[in-house]
Short mmCIF file of C-alpha atoms and ligand atoms in Angstrom, two decimals:
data_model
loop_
_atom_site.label_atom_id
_atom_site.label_comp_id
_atom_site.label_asym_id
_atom_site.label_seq_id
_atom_site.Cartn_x
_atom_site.Cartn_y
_atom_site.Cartn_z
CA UNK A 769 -26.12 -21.14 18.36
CA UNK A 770 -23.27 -22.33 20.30
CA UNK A 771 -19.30 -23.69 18.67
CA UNK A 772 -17.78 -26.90 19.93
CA UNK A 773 -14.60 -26.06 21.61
CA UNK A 774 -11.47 -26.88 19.81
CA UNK A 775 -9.46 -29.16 21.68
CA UNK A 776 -6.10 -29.26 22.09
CA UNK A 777 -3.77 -30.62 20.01
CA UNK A 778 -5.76 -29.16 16.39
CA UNK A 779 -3.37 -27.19 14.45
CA UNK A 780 -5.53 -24.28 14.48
CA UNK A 781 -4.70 -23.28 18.43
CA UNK A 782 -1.39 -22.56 17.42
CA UNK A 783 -1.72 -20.71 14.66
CA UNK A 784 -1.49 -16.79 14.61
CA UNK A 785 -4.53 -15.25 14.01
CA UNK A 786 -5.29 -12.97 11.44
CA UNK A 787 -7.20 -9.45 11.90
CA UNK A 788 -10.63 -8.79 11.18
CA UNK A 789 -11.23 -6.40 7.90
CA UNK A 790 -12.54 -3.45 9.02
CA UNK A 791 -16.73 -3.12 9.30
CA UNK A 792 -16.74 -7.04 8.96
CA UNK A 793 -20.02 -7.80 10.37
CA UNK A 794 -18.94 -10.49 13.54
CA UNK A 795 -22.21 -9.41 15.73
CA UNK A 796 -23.54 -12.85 15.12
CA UNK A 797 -20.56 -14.72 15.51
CA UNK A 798 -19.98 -12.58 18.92
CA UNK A 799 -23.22 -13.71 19.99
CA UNK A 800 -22.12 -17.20 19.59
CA UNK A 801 -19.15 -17.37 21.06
CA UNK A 802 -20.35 -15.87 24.01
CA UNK A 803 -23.45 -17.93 23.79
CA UNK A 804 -20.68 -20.74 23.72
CA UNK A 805 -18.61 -19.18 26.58
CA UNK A 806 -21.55 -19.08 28.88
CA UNK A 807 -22.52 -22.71 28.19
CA UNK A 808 -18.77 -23.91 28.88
CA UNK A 809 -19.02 -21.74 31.56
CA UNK A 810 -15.69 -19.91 30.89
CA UNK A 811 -14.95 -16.35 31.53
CA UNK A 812 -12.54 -15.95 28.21
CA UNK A 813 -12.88 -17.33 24.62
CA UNK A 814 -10.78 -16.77 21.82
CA UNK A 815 -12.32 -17.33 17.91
CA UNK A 816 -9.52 -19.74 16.96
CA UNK A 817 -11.22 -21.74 20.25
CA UNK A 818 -13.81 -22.48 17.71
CA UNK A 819 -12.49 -23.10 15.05
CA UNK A 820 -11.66 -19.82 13.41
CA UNK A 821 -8.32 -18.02 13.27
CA UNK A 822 -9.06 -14.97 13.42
CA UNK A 823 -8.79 -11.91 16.22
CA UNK A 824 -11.35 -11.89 18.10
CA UNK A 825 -12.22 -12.26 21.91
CA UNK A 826 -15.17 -12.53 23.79
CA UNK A 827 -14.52 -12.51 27.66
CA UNK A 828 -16.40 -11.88 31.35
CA UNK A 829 -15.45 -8.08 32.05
CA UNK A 830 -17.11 -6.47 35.60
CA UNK A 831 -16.36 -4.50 38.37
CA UNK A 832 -15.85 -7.04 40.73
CA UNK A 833 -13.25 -8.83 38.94
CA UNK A 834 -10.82 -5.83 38.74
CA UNK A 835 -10.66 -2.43 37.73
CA UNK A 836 -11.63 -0.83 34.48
CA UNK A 837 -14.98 -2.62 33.84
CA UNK A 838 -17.86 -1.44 34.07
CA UNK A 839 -20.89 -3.26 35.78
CA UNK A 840 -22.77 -2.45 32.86
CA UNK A 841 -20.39 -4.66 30.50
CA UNK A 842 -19.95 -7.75 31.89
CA UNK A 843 -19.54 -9.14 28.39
CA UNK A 844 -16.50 -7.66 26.25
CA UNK A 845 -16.16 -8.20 22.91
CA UNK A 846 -12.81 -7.37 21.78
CA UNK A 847 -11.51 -6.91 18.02
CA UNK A 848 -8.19 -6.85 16.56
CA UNK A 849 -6.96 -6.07 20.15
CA UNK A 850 -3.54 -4.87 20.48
CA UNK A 851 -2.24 -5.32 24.06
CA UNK A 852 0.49 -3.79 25.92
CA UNK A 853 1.25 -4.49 29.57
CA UNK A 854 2.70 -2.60 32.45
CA UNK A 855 6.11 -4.10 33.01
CA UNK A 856 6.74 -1.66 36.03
CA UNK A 857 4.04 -3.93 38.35
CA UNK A 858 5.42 -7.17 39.53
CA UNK A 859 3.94 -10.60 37.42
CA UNK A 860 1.33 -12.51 39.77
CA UNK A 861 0.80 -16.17 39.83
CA UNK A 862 -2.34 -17.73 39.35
CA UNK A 863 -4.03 -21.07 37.99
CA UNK A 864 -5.40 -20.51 34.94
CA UNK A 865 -7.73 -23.39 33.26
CA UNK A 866 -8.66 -23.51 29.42
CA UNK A 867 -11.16 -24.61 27.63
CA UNK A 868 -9.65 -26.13 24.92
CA UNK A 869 -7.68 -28.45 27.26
CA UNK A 870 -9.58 -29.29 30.08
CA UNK A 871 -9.01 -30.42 34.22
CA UNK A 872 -5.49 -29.26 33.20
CA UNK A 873 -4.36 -26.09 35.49
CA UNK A 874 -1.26 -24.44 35.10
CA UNK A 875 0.50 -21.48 37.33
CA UNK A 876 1.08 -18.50 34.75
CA UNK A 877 2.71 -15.38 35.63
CA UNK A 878 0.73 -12.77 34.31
CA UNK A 879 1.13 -8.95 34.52
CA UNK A 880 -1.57 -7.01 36.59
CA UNK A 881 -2.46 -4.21 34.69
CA UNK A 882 -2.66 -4.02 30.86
CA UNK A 883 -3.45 -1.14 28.23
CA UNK A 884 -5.68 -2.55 25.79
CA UNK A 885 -7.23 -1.02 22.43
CA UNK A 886 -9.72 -2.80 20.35
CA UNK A 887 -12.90 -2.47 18.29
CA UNK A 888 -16.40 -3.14 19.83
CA UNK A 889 -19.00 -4.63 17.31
CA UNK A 890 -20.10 -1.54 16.00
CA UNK A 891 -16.10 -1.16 14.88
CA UNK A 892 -15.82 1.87 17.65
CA UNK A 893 -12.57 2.03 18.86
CA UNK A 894 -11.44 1.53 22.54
CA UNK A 895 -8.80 2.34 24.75
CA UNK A 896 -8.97 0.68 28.00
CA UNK A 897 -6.70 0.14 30.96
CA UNK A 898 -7.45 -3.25 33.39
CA UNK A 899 -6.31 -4.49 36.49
CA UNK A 900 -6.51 -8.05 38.24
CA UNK A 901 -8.66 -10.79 36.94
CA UNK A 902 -10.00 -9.31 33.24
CA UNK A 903 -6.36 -8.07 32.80
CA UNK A 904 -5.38 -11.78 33.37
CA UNK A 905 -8.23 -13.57 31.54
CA UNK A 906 -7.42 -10.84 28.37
CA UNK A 907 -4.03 -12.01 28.53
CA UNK A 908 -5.03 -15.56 28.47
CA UNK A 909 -7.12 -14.99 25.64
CA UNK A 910 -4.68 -12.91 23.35
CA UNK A 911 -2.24 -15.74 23.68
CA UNK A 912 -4.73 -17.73 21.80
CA UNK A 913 -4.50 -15.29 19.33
CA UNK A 914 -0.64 -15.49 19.05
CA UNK A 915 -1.02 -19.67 19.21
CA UNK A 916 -0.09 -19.53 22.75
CA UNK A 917 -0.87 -22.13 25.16
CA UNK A 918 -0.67 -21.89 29.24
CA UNK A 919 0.26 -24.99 29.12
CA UNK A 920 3.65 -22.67 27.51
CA UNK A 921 4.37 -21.45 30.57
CA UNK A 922 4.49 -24.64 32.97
CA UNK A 923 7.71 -25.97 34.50
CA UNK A 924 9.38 -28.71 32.49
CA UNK A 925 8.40 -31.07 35.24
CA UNK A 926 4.94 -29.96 35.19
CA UNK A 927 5.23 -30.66 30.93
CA UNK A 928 6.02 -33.78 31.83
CA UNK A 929 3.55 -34.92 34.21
CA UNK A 930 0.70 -33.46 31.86
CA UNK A 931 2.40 -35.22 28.43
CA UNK A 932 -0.06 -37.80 28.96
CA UNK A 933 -3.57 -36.34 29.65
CA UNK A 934 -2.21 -34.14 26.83
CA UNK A 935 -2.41 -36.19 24.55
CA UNK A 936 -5.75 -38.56 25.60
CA UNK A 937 -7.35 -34.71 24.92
CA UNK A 938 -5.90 -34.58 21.51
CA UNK A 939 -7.46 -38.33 21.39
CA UNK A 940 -11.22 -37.21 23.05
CA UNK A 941 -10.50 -39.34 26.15
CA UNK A 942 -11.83 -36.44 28.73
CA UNK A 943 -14.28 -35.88 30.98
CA UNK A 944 -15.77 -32.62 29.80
CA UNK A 945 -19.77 -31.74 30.22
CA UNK A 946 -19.81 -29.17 27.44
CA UNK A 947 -19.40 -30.00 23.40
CA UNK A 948 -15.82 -30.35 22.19
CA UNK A 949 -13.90 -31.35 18.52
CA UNK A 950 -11.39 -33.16 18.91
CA UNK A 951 -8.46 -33.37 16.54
CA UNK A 952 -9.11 -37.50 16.13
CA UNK A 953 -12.64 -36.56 15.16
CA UNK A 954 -11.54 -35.96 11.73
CA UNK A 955 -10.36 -39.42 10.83
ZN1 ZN B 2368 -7.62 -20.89 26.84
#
C-alpha cells in the first residue's frame, strides 16, 4: 500500500522523531514507504513524511549516484540512523526538492561525504561511508527526522518570495500528481 505525503505546514514535519525499539518489525511499513517513494517518484522519504514520527528512512542508494552503494541496493532502508559528516570537504550547493512541499526548490549546502550507521530491517547493524548524491539525499532525509526543513536553509529573500506558495500548500492549493494530506484536510 502506498502513504499520502504529509504536506507542509502539519505539525508532525517538525517534530523530532523518536527511535525505533529494537527488533520492531517495520518490514511492512518499509515496503510502503518505498512503495510510496517510487509512486511520488522521489529518491528520499522520511516516516514522519507520512505521517509517523519516528526514525526511519527509506531512500534511492546506487553506484551511479555516488560512492558507497552498491548496485545491488538501490533501495536503503535506514533505522535509527546516526549521521556524522566530514567537515574537512568543502559544503556543495545543490537544489534540493521535497515532497512534502512541492515545485518549491531551494539551494542547500550540504557536505559531500557522510559516515552513517543504521539498522537494516533485519535490525543488522551498518556502518557506511557515502559520497555525492545519496550522501546529500541522506542528509535531506535525516533533517526530517530532526524537524528540519530545506526550506531552513534558504536566503531570507528567498523565505520571502516562497511565504506565499507556502502557505496555499499548507491550504492544498498545489499542483501535485501524487496523493497528499494536507494540514486543512482535518477541518
Ligand atoms: Zn523532504
Amino acid at each position: 500500500m502506498t502513504y499520502p505525503i504529509v504536506a507542509y505546514g502539519d505539525p508532525i514535519l517538525r517534530k523530532q522523531a523518536v527511535a525505533v525499539e529494537k527488533d520492531t518489525d517495520v518490514r511492512k511499513l518499509a515496503r510502503d514507504m518505498l512503495d510510496t517513494m517510487k509512486l511520488a517518484q522521489g529518491v528520499g522519504l522520511a516516516a514522519p513524511q507520512i505521517g509517523q514520527s519516528i526514525r526511519l528512512i527509506v531512500m534511492e542508494c546506487r553506484t551511479h549516484l555516488g560512492e558507497g552503494c552498491k548496485d545491488d541496493e538501490s533501495k536503503k532502508v535506514l533505522i535509527n540512523p546516526v549521521l556524522k559528516v566530514d567537515t574537512s570537504v568543502a559544503l556543495t550547493n545543490y537544489e534540493e526538492g521535497c515532497l512534502s512541499i512541492p515545485n518549491i526548490l531551494i539551494e542547500v549546502p550540504r557536505h559531500e561525504k557522510v559516515f552513517v550507521s543504521y539498522f537494516d530491517v533485519a535490525w543488522r547493524f551498518h556502518e557506511d561511508e557515502w559520497a555525492g548524491l545519496p550522501a546529500r539525499i541522506l542528509q535531506h532525509e535525516y533533517d526530517h527526522l530532526q524537524g528540519t526543513l530545506h526550506i531552513d536553509y534558504a536566503s531570507p529573500l528567498k523565505k520571502r518570495l516562497i511565504q506565499r506558495r507556502l502557505a496555499k500548500i499548507s491550504n492544498g492549493k498545489v499542483n501535485v500528481f501524487y496523493p497528499m494530506r494536507f494540514p486543512s484536510d482535518k477541518l
